[in-house]
Amino acid sequence: MATTEHGPLAGVRVVELAGIGPGPFAAMLLADLGADVVRVDRPDGPGLGIDPAYDLTNRNKRSVLIDLKAEDGAAKVLDLVERADILIEGYRPGVAERLGVGPAAALARNPQLVYGRMTGWGQDGPLAERAGHDIAYIALTGTLSMIGKPGEPPTVPANLVGDYAGGSLYLVVGVLAALQYARTPGGRGQVVDAAIVDGAAHLATMIHGMLAAGGWQDRRGSNLLDGGCPFYGSYETADGQYMAVGPLEQRFYDEFSKLLGIEDEAPDRADIARWQELRTLVADRFRTRTRAEWTEVFEGTDACVAPVLSLREAPRHPHIAARSTFVEHGGLTQPAPAPRFSATPASVRSGPARPGTDTEAVAADWDVPSITRTRKDTTA
């Protein structure tokens, strides 16, 4: 049975050519929102080096096994494409074309198709054909230079800023915008070139405006929102844990300084020349109590202070738990689909798709019998 019963994208069909990183995450987001995502896995991988049963980016999807290097591999994929609304691939430029499933071949079979391409460097430019990873993409856009303490190497923000924020989310916005156009009178399919360098640069639009206006210094740890400000950062507690502090507005800062117990001795927060003095005062004060004790002090206030929780602690926080921000499915605790919809709620409907396990069901649902045939069957 097709998995298109829940979410605002119910009825939308997506073909995902298997890869790793931002492509699968983008396809997962579409699947979370109700699209019927069919992942085309190949016999030799790829993978994250973990058991596929734990690869949560493949939840809510179905998988078929097709060897694109086989004589009939491209034809099978194009049979799926003919019935799809969106295709997502994350190959280096030119690879999909060499495999016979590039934009020209796909749009010839389905002129209304939205062909989503996920890369780090983009489809053109001097680095387009070079290998790369998240850290290099955000490095060249200037984004990495903003993260970390002054005088120390930039802090690596996992692969969230480049791969997923600058890559996956922009790809999803792009393919949905293109799908909207394709479904308007006179609209047609098109190629969406989602490059992580473009998205990561775009994320910093506000910062570039502040830089031009003189309100942002082009060095990390020196600005209001990059840890340079003593009332926007994290502080160690007596038990080696941390509290996150962010009372930017004056009224929130007043409450913060009162609850922290520094209101009578803290220097004027507007005096940037005394920010280091203020930072030392705040840091010394936080080290007098444990994280749990400070959490209790700031609980229920507008001081904009929160405990820094670990990945395993986060699902148990009362607010996170009350909103069911994390859910459990198949014994795995995982982030719930986001955002939320009042009329077409999304959900985790199935666990990670195992490579090839849904071939028969997809063949029947999409009326594509060719994907179940071997090369011998196809050529007979």
Tab-separated table of C-alpha atoms in Angstrom:
chain	number	residue	atom	x	y	z
A	1	MET	CA	0.000	0.000	0.000
A	2	ALA	CA	1.379	3.437	-0.905
A	3	THR	CA	2.511	5.561	2.036
A	4	THR	CA	0.738	8.748	0.931
A	5	GLU	CA	-2.052	8.896	3.492
A	6	HIS	CA	-0.793	11.562	5.868
A	7	GLY	CA	0.593	15.058	5.522
A	8	PRO	CA	0.139	17.954	3.088
A	9	LEU	CA	2.192	16.258	0.348
A	10	ALA	CA	-0.066	13.218	0.129
A	11	GLY	CA	-0.286	12.163	-3.503
A	12	VAL	CA	3.112	13.590	-4.470
A	13	ARG	CA	5.496	10.970	-5.851
A	14	VAL	CA	9.243	11.312	-5.391
A	15	VAL	CA	12.100	9.250	-6.812
A	16	GLU	CA	15.293	9.502	-4.765
A	17	LEU	CA	18.514	8.199	-6.273
A	18	ALA	CA	20.344	6.849	-3.235
A	19	GLY	CA	23.174	8.883	-1.776
A	20	ILE	CA	24.336	10.094	1.623
A	21	GLY	CA	23.906	13.289	3.587
A	22	PRO	CA	21.771	16.192	2.392
A	23	GLY	CA	19.974	14.402	-0.452
A	24	PRO	CA	18.506	11.655	1.746
A	25	PHE	CA	17.605	14.199	4.436
A	26	ALA	CA	15.728	16.331	1.900
A	27	ALA	CA	13.864	13.245	0.663
A	28	MET	CA	13.094	12.294	4.280
A	29	LEU	CA	11.538	15.711	4.876
A	30	LEU	CA	9.325	15.275	1.816
A	31	ALA	CA	8.385	11.792	3.046
A	32	ASP	CA	7.625	13.128	6.538
A	33	LEU	CA	5.221	15.583	4.925
A	34	GLY	CA	3.341	12.763	3.218
A	35	ALA	CA	5.015	12.283	-0.155
A	36	ASP	CA	5.427	8.737	-1.454
A	37	VAL	CA	9.218	8.642	-1.648
A	38	VAL	CA	10.755	5.701	-3.472
A	39	ARG	CA	14.481	5.407	-2.862
A	40	VAL	CA	16.404	3.730	-5.666
A	41	ASP	CA	19.145	1.793	-3.882
A	42	ARG	CA	21.986	0.151	-5.718
A	43	PRO	CA	23.361	-3.302	-4.885
A	44	ASP	CA	26.647	-2.011	-3.432
A	45	GLY	CA	25.417	0.767	-1.149
A	46	PRO	CA	25.873	3.687	-0.418
A	47	GLY	CA	25.528	3.993	3.323
A	48	LEU	CA	26.610	5.699	6.503
A	49	GLY	CA	28.576	2.710	7.717
A	50	ILE	CA	25.748	1.813	10.110
A	51	ASP	CA	23.028	-0.809	10.050
A	52	PRO	CA	20.342	0.472	7.601
A	53	ALA	CA	17.768	-0.224	10.318
A	54	TYR	CA	19.149	2.803	12.205
A	55	ASP	CA	19.430	5.220	9.277
A	56	LEU	CA	16.572	7.495	10.263
A	57	THR	CA	16.952	9.629	7.147
A	58	ASN	CA	15.319	6.725	5.308
A	59	ARG	CA	12.182	6.676	7.444
A	60	ASN	CA	8.762	7.025	5.805
A	61	LYS	CA	10.271	5.904	2.475
A	62	ARG	CA	10.158	2.769	0.368
A	63	SER	CA	13.114	1.185	-1.380
A	64	VAL	CA	13.637	-0.572	-4.671
A	65	LEU	CA	16.899	-2.129	-5.776
A	66	ILE	CA	18.146	-1.116	-9.242
A	67	ASP	CA	21.663	-1.383	-10.590
A	68	LEU	CA	22.060	1.790	-12.633
A	69	LYS	CA	25.213	0.355	-14.234
A	70	ALA	CA	23.305	-2.617	-15.614
A	71	GLU	CA	22.138	-2.578	-19.212
A	72	ASP	CA	18.526	-1.969	-18.239
A	73	GLY	CA	19.141	0.070	-15.079
A	74	ALA	CA	18.478	3.517	-16.530
A	75	ALA	CA	15.336	2.308	-18.298
A	76	LYS	CA	13.897	1.035	-15.010
A	77	VAL	CA	14.563	4.339	-13.272
A	78	LEU	CA	13.011	6.278	-16.144
A	79	ASP	CA	9.917	4.094	-15.897
A	80	LEU	CA	9.575	5.340	-12.326
A	81	VAL	CA	10.379	8.903	-13.363
A	82	GLU	CA	7.546	8.850	-15.886
A	83	ARG	CA	5.124	8.481	-12.973
A	84	ALA	CA	6.872	10.798	-10.516
A	85	ASP	CA	6.492	14.470	-9.645
A	86	ILE	CA	9.992	15.016	-8.236
A	87	LEU	CA	13.391	13.375	-8.634
A	88	ILE	CA	16.281	13.970	-6.223
A	89	GLU	CA	19.910	13.068	-6.941
A	90	GLY	CA	23.172	14.028	-5.291
A	91	TYR	CA	25.815	12.944	-7.786
A	92	ARG	CA	28.723	15.044	-8.981
A	93	PRO	CA	27.893	17.039	-12.129
A	94	GLY	CA	27.722	14.799	-15.181
A	95	VAL	CA	27.356	11.488	-13.349
A	96	ALA	CA	23.571	11.233	-13.728
A	97	GLU	CA	23.973	12.026	-17.415
A	98	ARG	CA	26.561	9.265	-17.857
A	99	LEU	CA	24.227	6.829	-16.115
A	100	GLY	CA	21.421	7.726	-18.494
A	101	VAL	CA	19.151	9.398	-15.907
A	102	GLY	CA	20.176	13.043	-16.268
A	103	PRO	CA	17.739	15.940	-16.717
A	104	ALA	CA	17.469	15.620	-20.503
A	105	ALA	CA	16.520	11.950	-20.381
A	106	ALA	CA	14.214	12.387	-17.386
A	107	LEU	CA	12.359	15.443	-18.719
A	108	ALA	CA	11.986	13.788	-22.105
A	109	ARG	CA	10.032	11.025	-20.380
A	110	ASN	CA	8.164	13.389	-18.066
A	111	PRO	CA	8.082	17.078	-19.100
A	112	GLN	CA	6.357	18.045	-15.830
A	113	LEU	CA	9.077	16.513	-13.655
A	114	VAL	CA	10.926	18.615	-11.079
A	115	TYR	CA	14.534	17.434	-11.204
A	116	GLY	CA	16.305	18.293	-7.928
A	117	ARG	CA	20.125	18.267	-7.905
A	118	MET	CA	21.927	18.342	-4.556
A	119	THR	CA	25.646	19.174	-4.601
A	120	GLY	CA	28.179	21.024	-2.522
A	121	TRP	CA	29.712	23.263	-5.181
A	122	GLY	CA	26.821	23.463	-7.674
A	123	GLN	CA	26.505	22.368	-11.284
A	124	ASP	CA	29.037	24.881	-12.603
A	125	GLY	CA	32.027	26.936	-11.500
A	126	PRO	CA	35.733	26.098	-11.067
A	127	LEU	CA	35.110	23.664	-8.197
A	128	ALA	CA	31.974	21.990	-9.560
A	129	GLU	CA	33.643	18.662	-10.290
A	130	ARG	CA	35.818	18.579	-7.184
A	131	ALA	CA	35.150	16.438	-4.128
A	132	GLY	CA	34.130	18.203	-0.944
A	133	HIS	CA	32.345	18.034	2.374
A	134	ASP	CA	30.316	20.342	4.571
A	135	ILE	CA	33.310	21.951	6.268
A	136	ALA	CA	34.842	23.087	2.965
A	137	TYR	CA	31.567	24.491	1.654
A	138	ILE	CA	30.889	26.635	4.715
A	139	ALA	CA	34.559	27.650	4.827
A	140	LEU	CA	34.476	29.271	1.379
A	141	THR	CA	31.217	31.122	2.059
A	142	GLY	CA	32.609	32.859	5.142
A	143	THR	CA	30.110	31.092	7.371
A	144	LEU	CA	32.674	28.970	9.212
A	145	SER	CA	34.788	32.036	9.980
A	146	MET	CA	32.031	33.377	12.238
A	147	ILE	CA	31.808	30.369	14.550
A	148	GLY	CA	34.108	29.992	17.547
A	149	LYS	CA	36.219	31.979	19.958
A	150	PRO	CA	38.659	34.696	18.924
A	151	GLY	CA	42.236	33.514	18.743
A	152	GLU	CA	41.141	29.881	18.352
A	153	PRO	CA	40.348	27.774	15.261
A	154	PRO	CA	36.771	28.050	13.968
A	155	THR	CA	34.373	25.659	15.681
A	156	VAL	CA	32.943	22.929	13.437
A	157	PRO	CA	29.115	22.949	13.808
A	158	ALA	CA	28.700	19.233	12.973
A	159	ASN	CA	27.317	19.157	9.419
A	160	LEU	CA	24.151	21.037	10.256
A	161	VAL	CA	24.921	24.467	8.789
A	162	GLY	CA	26.129	23.298	5.379
A	163	ASP	CA	24.680	19.898	4.473
A	164	TYR	CA	21.292	20.263	6.100
A	165	ALA	CA	20.506	23.974	6.511
A	166	GLY	CA	22.312	25.271	3.410
A	167	GLY	CA	21.709	22.119	1.392
A	168	SER	CA	18.701	19.948	2.243
A	169	LEU	CA	16.323	22.700	3.274
A	170	TYR	CA	17.069	24.815	0.218
A	171	LEU	CA	16.574	21.796	-2.021
A	172	VAL	CA	13.187	21.109	-0.444
A	173	VAL	CA	12.092	24.743	-0.821
A	174	GLY	CA	13.320	24.685	-4.405
A	175	VAL	CA	11.600	21.498	-5.535
A	176	LEU	CA	8.314	22.465	-3.872
A	177	ALA	CA	8.414	25.903	-5.507
A	178	ALA	CA	9.161	24.278	-8.855
A	179	LEU	CA	6.353	21.759	-8.312
A	180	GLN	CA	3.939	24.613	-7.687
A	181	TYR	CA	4.993	26.188	-10.978
A	182	ALA	CA	4.752	22.886	-12.860
A	183	ARG	CA	1.159	22.512	-11.692
A	184	THR	CA	0.030	25.979	-12.801
A	185	PRO	CA	-1.603	26.431	-16.218
A	186	GLY	CA	1.160	26.437	-18.811
A	187	GLY	CA	3.739	25.393	-16.233
A	188	ARG	CA	6.343	22.745	-16.880
A	189	GLY	CA	9.077	20.810	-15.157
A	190	GLN	CA	12.561	22.160	-14.582
A	191	VAL	CA	15.926	21.520	-12.949
A	192	VAL	CA	16.599	22.791	-9.427
A	193	ASP	CA	20.327	23.320	-8.793
A	194	ALA	CA	20.694	23.319	-4.997
A	195	ALA	CA	24.323	23.977	-4.043
A	196	ILE	CA	25.369	24.008	-0.400
A	197	VAL	CA	27.671	26.979	-1.040
A	198	ASP	CA	24.696	28.995	-2.285
A	199	GLY	CA	22.462	28.042	0.619
A	200	ALA	CA	25.125	28.528	3.303
A	201	ALA	CA	25.900	31.981	1.925
A	202	HIS	CA	22.184	32.845	1.777
A	203	LEU	CA	21.741	31.892	5.431
A	204	ALA	CA	24.057	34.769	6.387
A	205	THR	CA	22.048	37.452	4.556
A	206	MET	CA	21.237	39.348	7.744
A	207	ILE	CA	24.879	39.235	8.838
A	208	HIS	CA	26.035	40.708	5.514
A	209	GLY	CA	23.553	43.550	5.976
A	210	MET	CA	24.900	44.247	9.442
A	211	LEU	CA	28.465	44.058	8.110
A	212	ALA	CA	27.699	46.647	5.437
A	213	ALA	CA	26.067	48.915	8.012
A	214	GLY	CA	29.015	48.682	10.369
A	215	GLY	CA	27.084	46.697	12.933
A	216	TRP	CA	29.109	43.494	12.537
A	217	GLN	CA	32.854	43.009	12.779
A	218	ASP	CA	34.407	40.570	10.326
A	219	ARG	CA	36.086	38.496	13.033
A	220	ARG	CA	34.541	35.808	15.199
A	221	GLY	CA	33.759	36.211	18.843
A	222	SER	CA	33.431	39.984	18.538
A	223	ASN	CA	29.725	40.526	17.895
A	224	LEU	CA	26.352	40.438	19.552
A	225	LEU	CA	25.315	37.014	18.216
A	226	ASP	CA	28.601	35.121	17.822
A	227	GLY	CA	29.675	34.710	21.435
A	228	GLY	CA	31.425	38.062	21.679
A	229	CYS	CA	28.655	39.476	23.823
A	230	PRO	CA	28.811	38.425	27.530
A	231	PHE	CA	25.031	38.102	27.743
A	232	TYR	CA	24.737	35.848	24.690
A	233	GLY	CA	26.699	32.660	25.162
A	234	SER	CA	27.187	29.617	27.377
A	235	TYR	CA	28.695	29.353	30.849
A	236	GLU	CA	30.064	26.433	32.827
A	237	THR	CA	28.369	25.429	36.064
A	238	ALA	CA	29.780	23.899	39.247
A	239	ASP	CA	29.255	20.346	37.975
A	240	GLY	CA	30.971	20.865	34.621
A	241	GLN	CA	27.694	21.347	32.724
A	242	TYR	CA	26.590	24.506	30.906
A	243	MET	CA	23.835	27.098	30.844
A	244	ALA	CA	22.884	29.025	27.697
A	245	VAL	CA	22.333	32.748	28.219
A	246	GLY	CA	20.594	35.112	25.779
A	247	PRO	CA	18.773	38.070	27.382
A	248	LEU	CA	19.409	40.540	24.555
A	249	GLU	CA	16.562	42.925	25.370
A	250	GLN	CA	17.051	45.224	28.347
A	251	ARG	CA	13.985	44.057	30.272
A	252	PHE	CA	15.053	40.435	29.952
A	253	TYR	CA	18.620	41.325	30.929
A	254	ASP	CA	17.368	43.111	34.045
A	255	GLU	CA	15.598	39.950	35.142
A	256	PHE	CA	18.640	37.850	34.297
A	257	SER	CA	21.088	39.979	36.289
A	258	LYS	CA	18.739	40.064	39.273
A	259	LEU	CA	18.264	36.281	39.354
A	260	LEU	CA	21.977	35.688	38.803
A	261	GLY	CA	22.679	37.993	41.725
A	262	ILE	CA	24.926	40.489	39.937
A	263	GLU	CA	22.604	43.473	39.456
A	264	ASP	CA	24.386	45.620	42.034
A	265	GLU	CA	27.949	44.961	40.861
A	266	ALA	CA	27.730	44.383	37.113
A	267	PRO	CA	29.150	47.098	34.832
A	268	ASP	CA	26.838	48.780	32.334
A	269	ARG	CA	26.127	46.205	29.646
A	270	ALA	CA	26.211	48.922	26.968
A	271	ASP	CA	29.859	49.659	27.767
A	272	ILE	CA	31.605	47.346	25.284
A	273	ALA	CA	34.974	48.256	26.781
A	274	ARG	CA	33.877	46.495	29.981
A	275	TRP	CA	32.379	43.407	28.343
A	276	GLN	CA	35.280	41.228	29.457
A	277	GLU	CA	34.772	42.375	33.043
A	278	LEU	CA	31.076	41.531	32.779
A	279	ARG	CA	31.861	38.138	31.226
A	280	THR	CA	34.193	37.238	34.077
A	281	LEU	CA	31.582	38.261	36.633
A	282	VAL	CA	28.867	36.168	34.952
A	283	ALA	CA	31.196	33.176	34.549
A	284	ASP	CA	32.314	33.260	38.184
A	285	ARG	CA	28.740	33.438	39.369
A	286	PHE	CA	27.557	30.481	37.261
A	287	ARG	CA	30.378	28.330	38.643
A	288	THR	CA	28.919	28.623	42.139
A	289	ARG	CA	25.978	26.288	41.468
A	290	THR	CA	25.160	23.176	39.450
A	291	ARG	CA	23.235	23.167	36.205
A	292	ALA	CA	20.180	21.737	37.969
A	293	GLU	CA	20.294	24.463	40.591
A	294	TRP	CA	20.557	27.261	38.029
A	295	THR	CA	17.800	25.669	35.968
A	296	GLU	CA	15.532	25.899	38.999
A	297	VAL	CA	16.515	29.536	39.586
A	298	PHE	CA	15.575	30.593	36.054
A	299	GLU	CA	12.595	28.264	35.628
A	300	GLY	CA	9.414	30.103	34.644
A	301	THR	CA	11.124	33.455	34.034
A	302	ASP	CA	11.800	35.682	31.029
A	303	ALA	CA	15.534	35.801	31.680
A	304	CYS	CA	16.194	33.807	28.483
A	305	VAL	CA	18.379	31.198	30.175
A	306	ALA	CA	18.265	27.460	29.475
A	307	PRO	CA	20.319	24.399	30.409
A	308	VAL	CA	22.513	22.997	27.634
A	309	LEU	CA	21.199	19.457	27.248
A	310	SER	CA	22.858	16.511	25.548
A	311	LEU	CA	21.258	14.634	22.662
A	312	ARG	CA	20.053	11.917	25.033
A	313	GLU	CA	18.776	14.392	27.628
A	314	ALA	CA	16.811	16.608	25.243
A	315	PRO	CA	13.769	14.322	24.662
A	316	ARG	CA	13.115	14.211	28.415
A	317	HIS	CA	12.883	17.979	28.947
A	318	PRO	CA	9.316	18.835	30.073
A	319	HIS	CA	8.648	21.289	27.245
A	320	ILE	CA	10.159	19.083	24.561
A	321	ALA	CA	8.236	16.095	25.920
A	322	ALA	CA	4.955	18.021	26.163
A	323	ARG	CA	5.184	18.998	22.490
A	324	SER	CA	6.275	15.491	21.449
A	325	THR	CA	9.214	17.076	19.643
A	326	PHE	CA	10.768	13.620	19.766
A	327	VAL	CA	8.814	10.442	19.099
A	328	GLU	CA	9.555	6.763	19.399
A	329	HIS	CA	8.950	4.457	16.464
A	330	GLY	CA	10.155	0.909	16.135
A	331	GLY	CA	12.147	1.267	19.342
A	332	LEU	CA	14.090	4.301	18.054
A	333	THR	CA	13.757	7.733	19.647
A	334	GLN	CA	13.938	10.350	16.907
A	335	PRO	CA	12.942	13.935	16.077
A	336	ALA	CA	9.305	14.190	15.042
A	337	PRO	CA	8.368	15.581	11.622
A	338	ALA	CA	8.385	19.377	11.458
A	339	PRO	CA	6.736	21.797	10.977
A	340	ARG	CA	3.198	21.013	12.121
A	341	PHE	CA	-0.040	21.300	10.181
A	342	SER	CA	-3.541	21.763	11.584
A	343	ALA	CA	-5.444	20.052	8.766
A	344	THR	CA	-2.909	17.566	7.377
A	345	PRO	CA	-0.746	16.373	10.272
A	346	ALA	CA	2.477	14.577	9.462
A	347	SER	CA	3.835	11.576	11.330
A	348	VAL	CA	6.485	8.883	11.406
A	349	ARG	CA	4.642	6.123	9.589
A	350	SER	CA	7.414	3.636	8.959
A	351	GLY	CA	10.976	2.976	9.996
A	352	PRO	CA	14.075	3.215	7.801
A	353	ALA	CA	13.501	1.578	4.416
A	354	ARG	CA	15.666	-1.511	3.919
A	355	PRO	CA	17.324	-1.633	0.499
A	356	GLY	CA	15.106	-3.385	-2.037
A	357	THR	CA	12.404	-4.585	0.348
A	358	ASP	CA	9.563	-2.636	-1.293
A	359	THR	CA	10.238	-3.423	-4.943
A	360	GLU	CA	7.122	-5.576	-5.473
A	361	ALA	CA	4.811	-3.137	-3.681
A	362	VAL	CA	6.144	-0.105	-5.576
A	363	ALA	CA	5.870	-1.968	-8.889
A	364	ALA	CA	2.197	-2.588	-8.178
A	365	ASP	CA	1.346	0.841	-6.724
A	366	TRP	CA	3.123	2.825	-9.423
A	367	ASP	CA	2.243	0.339	-12.195
A	368	VAL	CA	5.897	-0.134	-13.111
A	369	PRO	CA	6.354	-3.910	-13.556
A	370	SER	CA	9.722	-3.423	-15.251
A	371	ILE	CA	11.508	-2.800	-11.956
A	372	THR	CA	10.854	-6.369	-10.814
A	373	ARG	CA	12.327	-7.975	-13.916
A	374	THR	CA	15.878	-9.168	-14.282
A	375	ARG	CA	17.911	-8.215	-17.370
A	376	LYS	CA	17.117	-11.646	-18.833
A	377	ASP	CA	13.394	-11.036	-18.367
A	378	THR	CA	13.666	-7.573	-19.928
A	379	THR	CA	15.518	-8.717	-23.021
A	380	ALA	CA	13.516	-11.893	-23.588
